[in-house]
XYZ file of C-alpha atoms in Angstrom:
685
model
C 40.408 -65.182 -43.788
C 44.071 -66.337 -42.740
C 47.527 -66.214 -42.835
C 50.231 -68.936 -43.644
C 52.439 -70.378 -41.266
C 56.189 -71.114 -42.090
C 57.165 -72.077 -38.493
C 56.908 -70.779 -34.788
C 60.087 -68.808 -34.960
C 59.287 -66.916 -38.930
C 56.416 -63.750 -39.102
C 53.249 -65.017 -41.094
C 54.589 -62.826 -44.740
C 51.230 -63.782 -46.743
C 47.082 -63.058 -46.341
C 44.983 -65.218 -47.031
C 40.728 -63.919 -48.219
C 37.486 -65.852 -49.353
C 36.655 -62.957 -51.846
C 32.485 -63.595 -51.785
C 31.727 -61.704 -55.079
C 34.946 -62.928 -56.732
C 34.329 -66.440 -55.736
C 38.316 -66.053 -54.870
C 40.269 -66.293 -52.618
C 42.963 -63.658 -52.908
C 46.740 -63.602 -51.810
C 47.970 -60.816 -50.137
C 51.559 -59.668 -49.211
C 52.170 -58.705 -45.961
C 54.957 -56.511 -46.725
C 53.827 -54.566 -49.791
C 49.722 -54.971 -48.317
C 49.369 -56.231 -52.749
C 47.119 -58.892 -53.850
C 49.255 -61.165 -56.002
C 47.188 -63.186 -56.670
C 43.532 -64.657 -57.087
C 42.820 -68.046 -56.743
C 39.248 -69.365 -58.758
C 37.845 -71.531 -56.066
C 34.409 -72.748 -58.267
C 35.371 -75.959 -58.423
C 38.456 -77.600 -60.823
C 38.785 -75.466 -64.522
C 37.957 -78.710 -66.102
C 35.056 -78.508 -64.491
C 34.423 -75.656 -64.989
C 35.929 -75.319 -68.164
C 33.676 -78.855 -69.764
C 30.154 -77.433 -68.495
C 30.794 -73.798 -69.849
C 30.509 -71.914 -66.325
C 33.964 -69.656 -66.957
C 31.820 -66.453 -66.765
C 30.165 -66.814 -63.657
C 30.671 -66.946 -59.906
C 27.276 -67.265 -57.611
C 29.517 -69.339 -54.995
C 29.420 -66.922 -52.431
C 32.791 -67.623 -51.012
C 32.926 -66.852 -47.635
C 35.648 -68.641 -45.793
C 38.748 -70.404 -45.900
C 41.506 -71.622 -43.418
C 45.181 -73.177 -43.702
C 46.120 -77.229 -43.898
C 49.446 -77.762 -41.362
C 52.926 -76.737 -41.657
C 53.936 -78.608 -44.661
C 50.738 -79.556 -46.328
C 50.149 -76.898 -48.988
C 46.789 -76.860 -48.679
C 43.933 -74.775 -48.123
C 40.144 -75.499 -47.081
C 37.301 -73.060 -48.950
C 33.646 -72.553 -48.437
C 31.222 -72.396 -50.349
C 28.329 -71.228 -49.928
C 25.543 -71.586 -52.654
C 27.264 -74.567 -53.566
C 27.342 -75.967 -49.863
C 30.800 -77.963 -50.953
C 34.070 -77.269 -49.049
C 37.031 -76.307 -52.045
C 40.247 -77.799 -51.528
C 42.957 -76.166 -52.525
C 46.437 -77.109 -53.282
C 49.726 -74.717 -53.460
C 52.241 -74.409 -55.307
C 53.356 -71.058 -54.780
C 52.219 -67.497 -55.415
C 52.122 -67.825 -58.573
C 53.258 -70.689 -59.376
C 49.547 -73.253 -60.127
C 47.217 -72.794 -57.277
C 44.533 -74.427 -57.436
C 41.345 -76.330 -57.303
C 41.738 -80.461 -56.650
C 38.723 -81.255 -55.550
C 35.051 -80.803 -53.780
C 34.104 -82.088 -50.317
C 30.001 -81.861 -50.041
C 29.199 -80.287 -46.873
C 25.320 -78.929 -45.768
C 23.528 -76.323 -46.484
C 25.439 -72.888 -46.691
C 28.542 -73.800 -45.373
C 30.667 -70.411 -44.026
C 32.876 -71.537 -41.389
C 35.467 -73.837 -41.457
C 37.910 -75.389 -38.886
C 40.621 -78.268 -38.116
C 41.082 -79.520 -35.077
C 45.294 -78.817 -33.347
C 46.152 -81.198 -35.040
C 44.622 -81.543 -38.508
C 43.737 -84.003 -39.118
C 40.088 -83.005 -38.865
C 37.661 -80.285 -40.512
C 34.906 -78.803 -38.733
C 32.503 -76.871 -40.914
C 29.520 -74.694 -39.875
C 25.872 -74.673 -42.348
C 24.083 -71.618 -41.640
C 20.547 -73.754 -42.724
C 17.923 -76.545 -42.666
C 15.239 -77.322 -44.165
C 12.750 -75.750 -41.667
C 10.401 -78.315 -41.261
C 7.335 -78.028 -38.658
C 6.279 -74.533 -37.722
C 3.256 -75.929 -34.625
C 4.441 -73.273 -32.345
C 4.253 -69.527 -33.717
C 4.099 -67.391 -31.863
C 0.468 -66.803 -30.337
C 1.549 -63.192 -28.187
C -0.570 -59.778 -30.046
C 1.974 -56.565 -31.383
C 5.186 -55.867 -29.671
C 3.782 -56.164 -26.716
C 4.763 -59.940 -26.438
C 7.528 -59.910 -28.391
C 9.507 -61.464 -25.064
C 6.843 -64.151 -25.102
C 7.256 -65.683 -28.437
C 10.662 -64.683 -29.740
C 11.769 -67.755 -27.638
C 9.563 -69.818 -29.021
C 11.776 -69.936 -32.240
C 9.513 -70.775 -34.786
C 9.418 -68.102 -37.678
C 10.711 -69.501 -40.876
C 14.208 -67.200 -40.530
C 14.526 -69.192 -36.547
C 13.460 -72.827 -37.730
C 16.795 -72.172 -40.729
C 19.005 -73.792 -37.390
C 22.871 -73.696 -38.344
C 24.680 -76.840 -37.878
C 27.950 -78.326 -37.389
C 29.817 -81.084 -40.028
C 32.908 -82.832 -38.712
C 35.077 -85.344 -40.979
C 38.112 -86.790 -41.185
C 39.885 -84.543 -43.762
C 42.604 -88.399 -44.446
C 39.265 -90.652 -45.692
C 37.880 -87.213 -47.402
C 41.323 -86.298 -48.926
C 40.695 -90.482 -49.844
C 37.901 -90.345 -51.708
C 38.094 -86.482 -53.597
C 37.521 -87.835 -57.081
C 34.017 -89.523 -55.865
C 32.804 -86.092 -53.285
C 33.094 -83.900 -56.752
C 31.508 -85.701 -59.046
C 28.545 -85.919 -55.450
C 29.012 -82.428 -55.327
C 28.791 -81.489 -59.203
C 25.528 -83.701 -59.241
C 24.573 -81.826 -55.955
C 24.317 -78.908 -57.816
C 23.463 -80.026 -61.866
C 26.965 -79.424 -63.164
C 24.919 -80.942 -66.148
C 21.272 -78.611 -66.656
C 23.651 -76.025 -68.356
C 22.921 -78.059 -71.701
C 20.966 -76.623 -74.636
C 17.732 -75.205 -74.779
C 14.972 -77.658 -75.560
C 12.088 -77.779 -78.240
C 9.520 -76.574 -75.574
C 11.438 -73.127 -74.707
C 12.402 -72.117 -77.755
C 9.380 -72.222 -79.960
C 7.936 -69.738 -76.818
C 11.350 -68.407 -76.820
C 10.546 -67.371 -81.042
C 6.782 -66.577 -80.150
C 6.417 -63.991 -76.968
C 8.769 -60.874 -77.384
C 7.260 -59.708 -73.673
C 6.292 -60.066 -70.285
C 5.609 -58.478 -67.711
C 7.138 -59.552 -64.163
C 4.688 -58.730 -60.866
C 6.674 -58.904 -57.694
C 4.562 -59.210 -54.255
C 5.313 -59.707 -50.251
C 5.514 -62.585 -48.640
C 2.379 -65.668 -48.510
C 2.915 -69.507 -48.951
C 0.618 -71.485 -51.179
C -1.760 -72.126 -48.834
C -2.803 -69.329 -47.544
C -4.082 -67.421 -51.556
C -4.427 -70.682 -53.330
C -6.078 -73.440 -50.255
C -8.420 -73.783 -51.391
C -8.492 -73.675 -55.328
C -10.414 -76.734 -56.321
C -7.276 -78.499 -58.334
C -4.069 -78.735 -56.788
C -3.017 -79.706 -53.231
C -3.640 -76.865 -50.482
C -4.999 -76.850 -47.612
C -8.547 -75.137 -46.799
C -7.753 -74.578 -43.324
C -5.073 -72.796 -43.942
C -6.639 -70.628 -46.776
C -6.546 -67.048 -44.221
C -7.032 -65.561 -47.629
C -8.659 -67.595 -50.123
C -11.347 -67.704 -52.773
C -13.664 -65.122 -50.886
C -10.757 -62.151 -50.511
C -8.672 -63.306 -53.884
C -10.447 -63.807 -56.858
C -8.584 -63.172 -59.771
C -5.449 -64.951 -58.883
C -7.431 -67.916 -57.776
C -8.990 -67.784 -61.841
C -5.273 -67.177 -62.819
C -4.295 -70.445 -61.182
C -7.051 -71.775 -62.871
C -7.189 -70.829 -66.347
C -3.411 -71.603 -66.894
C -1.751 -73.435 -64.843
C -1.142 -74.589 -61.168
C 1.842 -75.052 -59.513
C 1.016 -76.749 -56.020
C 5.360 -77.734 -55.894
C 6.733 -74.478 -55.989
C 9.250 -72.849 -53.022
C 10.106 -69.781 -52.910
C 14.282 -69.984 -52.537
C 14.325 -66.880 -49.787
C 13.428 -67.200 -45.727
C 12.263 -63.347 -46.003
C 12.412 -59.761 -48.259
C 15.216 -58.606 -47.305
C 16.877 -62.053 -48.997
C 13.832 -62.091 -51.305
C 14.254 -59.591 -53.135
C 17.848 -60.756 -53.948
C 16.675 -63.788 -55.653
C 13.669 -62.440 -56.952
C 15.674 -60.207 -59.119
C 18.798 -62.200 -59.131
C 18.966 -65.195 -58.519
C 21.188 -65.824 -55.198
C 21.515 -63.321 -52.038
C 25.231 -62.088 -51.838
C 26.593 -63.600 -48.587
C 26.695 -59.840 -47.241
C 23.438 -60.468 -47.331
C 22.796 -64.171 -46.172
C 24.696 -62.725 -43.145
C 23.135 -59.675 -42.757
C 19.079 -60.435 -42.519
C 19.791 -62.384 -39.346
C 20.938 -60.242 -37.281
C 18.406 -57.997 -37.692
C 15.394 -59.981 -38.251
C 16.372 -61.223 -34.666
C 15.866 -56.843 -33.713
C 19.622 -56.689 -32.357
C 20.383 -53.653 -35.079
C 22.299 -54.027 -38.711
C 19.802 -52.201 -41.964
C 18.492 -53.585 -45.067
C 20.212 -53.306 -47.616
C 18.980 -55.106 -50.292
C 17.374 -53.100 -52.639
C 20.001 -50.439 -53.249
C 20.060 -48.453 -49.680
C 23.769 -49.090 -48.047
C 22.575 -48.055 -44.438
C 19.699 -46.485 -45.279
C 22.524 -44.090 -47.387
C 20.997 -43.952 -51.748
C 24.172 -45.139 -52.838
C 22.278 -44.375 -56.723
C 22.173 -41.191 -55.781
C 26.317 -39.544 -56.935
C 26.476 -36.515 -54.882
C 26.357 -35.853 -51.411
C 23.699 -32.652 -52.333
C 21.158 -35.357 -53.960
C 21.844 -37.724 -51.240
C 21.009 -34.651 -48.536
C 18.348 -34.311 -50.196
C 16.915 -37.614 -50.786
C 17.711 -38.346 -47.416
C 17.402 -35.787 -44.205
C 18.726 -37.172 -41.749
C 22.011 -37.515 -43.791
C 25.077 -35.622 -42.282
C 24.169 -31.940 -43.446
C 20.697 -32.887 -44.714
C 18.058 -31.081 -43.262
C 17.576 -33.029 -39.713
C 21.345 -33.565 -39.451
C 23.763 -30.917 -38.384
C 27.434 -31.503 -40.547
C 29.973 -34.127 -39.483
C 33.393 -33.366 -40.725
C 34.076 -36.038 -42.985
C 30.007 -36.125 -43.467
C 31.055 -35.967 -47.635
C 33.370 -38.800 -47.398
C 29.612 -41.086 -46.294
C 29.971 -44.107 -48.559
C 31.916 -42.504 -51.367
C 31.045 -43.395 -54.724
C 27.768 -45.480 -56.419
C 29.163 -48.349 -55.720
C 26.181 -51.548 -54.034
C 27.692 -53.458 -51.396
C 24.801 -55.631 -51.286
C 24.567 -55.953 -54.656
C 25.021 -58.950 -56.661
C 28.388 -58.428 -59.922
C 27.472 -59.998 -63.230
C 29.391 -62.043 -65.576
C 32.564 -61.800 -66.070
C 32.651 -59.657 -62.472
C 31.080 -56.806 -63.326
C 30.662 -55.324 -60.253
C 26.932 -54.311 -59.493
C 25.807 -55.957 -62.527
C 23.978 -58.768 -61.583
C 20.000 -58.387 -61.902
C 18.021 -59.353 -64.542
C 17.646 -55.628 -65.927
C 21.235 -56.049 -66.205
C 20.889 -59.271 -68.359
C 18.565 -57.747 -70.691
C 20.810 -54.655 -71.401
C 23.248 -56.301 -72.188
C 21.621 -58.746 -75.029
C 20.755 -54.582 -75.645
C 16.808 -55.529 -74.906
C 14.593 -52.654 -73.426
C 13.585 -51.856 -69.547
C 10.462 -50.024 -67.889
C 10.996 -50.809 -64.313
C 7.870 -49.825 -61.813
C 8.388 -49.596 -58.017
C 12.099 -51.992 -58.077
C 14.495 -50.499 -55.804
C 12.908 -47.659 -54.884
C 14.112 -45.013 -52.399
C 11.234 -45.561 -48.916
C 12.418 -42.373 -46.841
C 10.641 -39.752 -47.605
C 7.103 -42.415 -47.511
C 7.727 -41.908 -43.470
C 10.074 -38.879 -42.924
C 7.726 -36.436 -41.740
C 10.355 -33.168 -42.975
C 10.333 -34.282 -45.950
C 7.195 -36.362 -46.823
C 5.840 -37.350 -50.862
C 1.600 -37.027 -50.864
C -0.045 -39.957 -50.961
C -1.974 -38.982 -54.089
C -3.942 -41.077 -56.911
C -2.320 -39.066 -60.356
C 0.811 -37.791 -59.238
C 1.474 -37.599 -62.940
C -0.555 -34.848 -62.938
C 0.685 -32.463 -60.869
C 4.661 -33.628 -62.116
C 4.773 -34.744 -58.294
C 7.702 -37.510 -57.774
C 7.387 -40.449 -56.369
C 9.594 -42.767 -56.635
C 13.499 -41.476 -56.869
C 15.525 -44.648 -57.728
C 18.630 -46.843 -55.709
C 19.717 -48.105 -58.775
C 22.432 -46.961 -60.845
C 21.303 -49.073 -63.917
C 17.617 -48.848 -63.207
C 17.098 -45.481 -62.760
C 16.925 -43.430 -66.104
C 13.921 -46.713 -66.946
C 11.769 -46.476 -63.610
C 8.706 -45.214 -63.691
C 8.732 -41.792 -61.339
C 5.730 -41.626 -60.440
C 4.485 -45.307 -59.139
C 4.905 -45.398 -56.222
C 7.071 -47.877 -54.521
C 6.370 -50.100 -51.586
C 3.969 -47.919 -48.990
C 1.333 -49.905 -46.640
C -0.745 -46.833 -47.131
C -1.099 -47.226 -50.536
C -3.336 -48.679 -52.891
C -2.253 -51.108 -55.317
C -5.381 -49.751 -57.730
C -3.846 -47.038 -57.916
C -0.472 -48.453 -59.118
C -2.152 -50.597 -61.371
C -3.635 -46.945 -62.489
C -0.447 -45.107 -63.231
C 1.593 -48.421 -64.353
C -2.392 -48.219 -67.242
C -1.643 -45.222 -67.892
C 2.373 -45.229 -68.614
C 0.670 -48.174 -70.979
C -0.915 -46.570 -72.736
C 0.293 -42.849 -72.892
C 4.109 -44.795 -74.416
C 2.952 -48.106 -75.716
C -0.861 -49.139 -76.522
C 0.540 -48.683 -80.318
C 3.615 -50.087 -80.044
C 7.363 -50.896 -78.833
C 6.010 -51.633 -75.070
C 9.261 -52.723 -73.579
C 11.122 -56.023 -73.528
C 11.549 -56.965 -70.267
C 8.840 -54.796 -67.506
C 9.043 -55.532 -63.176
C 6.438 -54.607 -61.305
C 5.657 -54.431 -57.839
C 2.369 -54.823 -56.314
C 3.010 -55.288 -53.124
C -0.277 -54.068 -50.983
C -0.761 -58.666 -50.069
C 1.904 -57.272 -47.913
C -1.127 -55.269 -45.213
C -0.198 -52.820 -42.357
C -0.537 -49.657 -42.084
C -3.978 -49.454 -41.062
C -4.052 -46.003 -39.230
C -2.906 -44.393 -42.161
C -3.965 -46.079 -45.007
C -6.064 -43.682 -47.493
C -9.106 -44.608 -49.276
C -10.516 -47.207 -46.257
C -8.187 -50.078 -47.499
C -7.290 -50.579 -44.332
C -7.960 -53.798 -42.576
C -6.010 -56.841 -43.513
C -8.535 -58.432 -46.434
C -9.240 -55.224 -47.656
C -5.583 -55.114 -48.972
C -5.773 -58.211 -50.237
C -8.369 -57.814 -52.207
C -7.131 -54.677 -53.377
C -4.181 -56.205 -54.797
C -5.197 -59.466 -55.920
C -7.766 -56.583 -58.294
C -4.984 -54.794 -59.378
C -3.133 -57.701 -60.404
C -6.114 -58.767 -62.084
C -6.889 -55.831 -63.902
C -3.005 -55.492 -65.458
C -3.840 -59.069 -67.308
C -7.055 -58.076 -68.258
C -5.132 -54.841 -70.072
C -2.582 -57.080 -71.883
C -5.611 -59.594 -72.791
C -7.448 -56.687 -74.401
C -4.105 -55.174 -76.067
C -1.914 -55.500 -79.654
C 0.346 -57.566 -77.171
C -1.917 -60.537 -76.406
C -0.058 -62.890 -78.218
C 3.382 -62.291 -77.426
C 3.838 -61.296 -74.160
C 3.907 -63.487 -70.974
C 3.526 -62.753 -67.309
C 4.737 -64.286 -64.627
C 3.736 -63.141 -61.258
C 5.310 -64.448 -58.014
C 6.090 -63.685 -54.068
C 9.458 -62.227 -52.885
C 9.289 -64.971 -49.938
C 7.194 -66.558 -47.987
C 7.365 -66.128 -44.626
C 3.807 -64.599 -43.669
C 1.351 -68.297 -43.537
C 1.400 -71.386 -42.540
C 1.973 -73.746 -45.608
C 0.824 -77.831 -44.396
C 3.447 -78.583 -46.905
C 6.539 -77.075 -46.758
C 7.267 -72.673 -44.426
C 8.793 -71.903 -48.725
C 5.314 -73.049 -50.893
C 3.784 -70.289 -52.591
C 1.775 -68.704 -55.412
C 3.366 -68.615 -58.627
C 1.437 -67.462 -61.267
C 1.971 -67.625 -65.333
C -0.177 -65.886 -67.812
C -0.374 -65.676 -71.997
C -0.334 -67.437 -74.878
C 1.618 -70.722 -74.679
C 0.431 -71.939 -70.733
C -1.075 -74.999 -70.313
C -4.141 -75.403 -67.887
C -3.602 -77.875 -65.660
C -1.913 -78.754 -62.367
C 1.908 -78.634 -62.351
C 3.050 -80.767 -59.069
C 7.304 -80.862 -60.251
C 9.494 -79.034 -58.146
C 10.059 -74.813 -58.852
C 11.771 -72.272 -57.102
C 12.071 -69.134 -57.856
C 16.047 -69.687 -59.018
C 13.915 -71.312 -61.685
C 11.433 -68.903 -62.046
C 13.626 -66.595 -63.275
C 15.678 -68.641 -65.528
C 12.787 -69.011 -66.884
C 12.377 -65.878 -68.109
C 15.676 -65.613 -69.337
C 15.578 -68.482 -71.944
C 11.059 -66.795 -72.369
C 13.571 -63.393 -73.111
C 17.156 -64.613 -75.641
C 19.118 -63.813 -71.756
C 22.377 -65.631 -71.015
C 22.250 -66.532 -67.057
C 22.768 -64.234 -64.249
C 25.317 -65.720 -62.203
C 25.800 -70.103 -61.509
C 22.542 -70.488 -60.102
C 20.387 -69.785 -62.425
C 22.654 -71.000 -64.693
C 22.442 -74.383 -63.114
C 19.229 -73.690 -62.747
C 16.477 -75.620 -64.907
C 13.719 -73.277 -67.050
C 9.590 -74.196 -66.704
C 9.542 -76.306 -70.039
C 5.793 -78.032 -68.413
C 4.846 -75.045 -68.415
C 4.317 -74.753 -71.820
C 2.490 -75.847 -74.838
C 5.155 -75.318 -78.114
C 1.154 -74.059 -79.992
C -0.297 -70.935 -78.541
C -3.741 -70.906 -77.651
C -4.773 -67.586 -79.251
C -8.474 -66.858 -77.611
C -6.965 -66.943 -74.798
C -8.314 -63.956 -72.835
C -9.164 -62.493 -69.053
C -11.340 -59.981 -67.013
C -10.283 -58.713 -63.898
C -13.383 -59.214 -61.155
C -14.051 -56.522 -58.458
C -14.030 -57.710 -54.491
C -17.360 -56.788 -52.815
C -15.309 -55.753 -49.630
C -13.664 -52.916 -52.301
C -17.581 -51.556 -52.924
C -16.512 -50.889 -48.630
C -14.145 -48.352 -49.717
C -13.153 -45.470 -52.126
C -11.596 -47.249 -54.690
C -13.881 -45.949 -57.786
C -14.743 -49.875 -59.032
C -16.806 -50.657 -61.553
C -21.090 -50.569 -61.578
C -23.534 -52.470 -60.695
C -22.397 -51.405 -57.138
C -22.969 -54.547 -54.721
C -23.388 -54.852 -50.910
C -20.382 -53.614 -49.370
C -19.184 -56.939 -47.081
C -17.856 -55.751 -44.280
C -14.415 -57.386 -43.157
C -13.379 -59.683 -39.968
C -12.610 -56.660 -38.228
C -12.568 -53.761 -38.709
C -9.196 -50.919 -39.157
C -9.620 -49.458 -35.448
C -8.969 -52.872 -34.356
C -6.193 -54.016 -36.750
C -4.419 -50.592 -35.609
C -4.938 -51.232 -32.407
C -2.910 -54.810 -32.149
C -1.239 -53.344 -34.528
C 0.208 -50.885 -32.434
C 4.458 -50.031 -32.487
C 4.667 -52.321 -35.534
C 6.273 -50.938 -38.334
C 5.680 -51.196 -41.465
C 7.963 -48.252 -43.177
C 9.730 -50.934 -45.500
C 8.893 -54.579 -46.472
C 9.718 -56.984 -42.705
C 10.927 -54.241 -40.296
C 8.357 -55.561 -37.553
C 8.568 -58.588 -36.307
C 6.793 -61.510 -38.643
C 6.090 -64.041 -36.565
C 3.255 -62.376 -33.999
C 2.260 -60.109 -37.027
C 1.428 -63.706 -38.652
C 0.050 -64.629 -35.055
C -2.387 -61.290 -35.324
C -3.354 -62.053 -38.711
C -4.616 -65.200 -37.427
C -6.429 -64.027 -35.005
C -8.537 -60.729 -36.742
C -9.440 -63.232 -39.588
C -10.416 -66.919 -38.186
C -10.916 -65.650 -34.731
C -11.338 -68.598 -32.183
C -10.871 -70.863 -34.936
C -7.379 -73.048 -33.558
C -4.479 -72.400 -34.723
C -2.980 -74.128 -37.889
C -0.551 -77.183 -36.203
C 2.345 -78.616 -37.922
C 2.726 -78.711 -41.867
C 1.451 -82.576 -42.467
C 2.526 -82.609 -45.949
C -0.124 -85.333 -46.848
C -1.837 -85.422 -50.045
C -4.679 -83.716 -50.585
C -5.055 -83.787 -54.150
C -6.979 -86.074 -54.347
C -11.714 -86.513 -52.789
C -10.979 -82.463 -53.364
C -14.224 -82.295 -54.302
C -14.925 -83.522 -50.417
C -12.277 -81.920 -48.909
C -13.632 -78.909 -49.902
C -17.366 -79.453 -49.089
C -16.865 -80.341 -45.417
C -14.416 -76.897 -45.171
C -17.699 -74.425 -46.725
C -20.156 -76.152 -44.258
C -16.973 -75.641 -41.502
C -16.004 -72.393 -42.943
C -20.402 -71.583 -42.519
C -20.398 -72.548 -39.068
C -17.412 -71.164 -37.999
C -19.019 -67.134 -39.304
C -21.859 -67.436 -37.146
C -20.396 -68.815 -33.871
C -17.670 -65.458 -33.947
C -20.003 -62.625 -35.530
C -20.637 -61.599 -31.551
C -16.375 -62.077 -30.869
C -15.546 -60.588 -33.771
C -18.216 -57.488 -32.504
C -16.574 -57.654 -29.041
C -13.718 -57.306 -30.687
C -14.644 -54.158 -32.672
């Protein structure tokens, strides 16, 4: 925000405030303390109108400064569009408007002028991550003081930058610079849907959207038979994730897909709304640096479930609330975050408050929704005074295990599907989804959009996990099998030929990748999907835009409105013979999961649960990414790979050629390493 400056004698009369949700600068009269004007600052009105973008926000307008007295110009940073808007002031309600745009770096969030007003200085909050050869080598919380200075964990790599330029030069080229900004942001991508996506939309009635946690492409698919994977980074490769490997081989292999997020705190907004609100962009670096704040991106604001309308409901859901079971009454406690507005939720088109999620878009289109594990309050998964049991079949005893943290999603959330909890196997999440499917939808009326959270690839809680699913490789195998089972269920149902299954990681923070730290596995399964490698650069926003195109939804904000549908993934004619049968991994026969016969020899994990409990002691797995992620990545590598050297800097080389030879050499090296590491593993245990 900034004040107007009339002269050195008269006090300021107006306050200009950047509004990150509405993408406006609000003008406040300091005499009346009222908003007297809201200036749209995304782009010049002619640009917004010519590309039919006037209904959308998403620029994340986040700072404003005023030019020197007499110039009557505001400079405004638009974080998501990487630009500075130049606003001509004509007086309150007298035609204040954007006259042009100046390119900036990645996510500008502050602009200041030199004392003489001739230079601008812009702080850009992010930068491309690049190489990360020195990830933290110490394990567990005791190593944090020595591992943190390495500064090569994913959020640490998105370093800020300072941009400077002469205002006179920028203003002289303003038309050219404005055109460059519209090109950079792909404003021309708002054209009509092409024939491929039209054919898919006409043939598909249902989308199942599975969201998983934190893995890179090489970490899972590095040893895939095709594509640009590095097998030396395949921490959870074919031997642990056979079903995901078959999905990538039987359908499309997306070997150049990148998650838009750095971590889960911004990953869940990106993966559900195609944007991270500015409050999240500012919040997560502080939280992940262990300097306070809370995770507010899944419906809780400062650990308060604002989806619950009354104080009594909030106290019951969280015993630590004022007046709750574990907290005394506090004067004014009833006014703690009053109302149900979620400060971290994105707004929808036309500034509809808190309605910027994918399910909101489906509901606006008149489509049906059923959600499993999305935006669930996990407080009582970890608080002993209200602990929700780890029940295999909560429906049979009417045990509510999922309390929604989103107002719009609450009526459509399966209350028996457990949310984020690494102690609970994904197998039983699948079984609850299957129960709901068989009971309500087996013969018809499957919802058009079904978001499903299968999160056990996150791993964790090795000391409290049930059913002996208590090591990273068992967690991953459990997740892989649950994903495979869900695909198998659809493949053998009446919905086989009118359903697509989209599978995505919310971010890629927990592993190495030889191309980019954001590169991640993504899968699309169903009748129109090609069986080939597609190396076109796609990302989370394109993924959501594709779901919208398939279901006939309007965009949620500027980001997906300007994104590219993934038409290269699809054929115009469906393959009605597609099928899939899930494969249980041998390691699951070491657990108490009811894996189907014939029984296989138990393939013991690399290290046992006692080892994993010991080396992760003190790490907080109560919610996504409360752990020290850099240290945990090192722990996983050491426990899974033994003394194999930790990977150095990503090379970016194309490993799609001579793939057969590369994989043969890798497997030979792995066989030798397993023999050498057998004694080391026993010693660790």
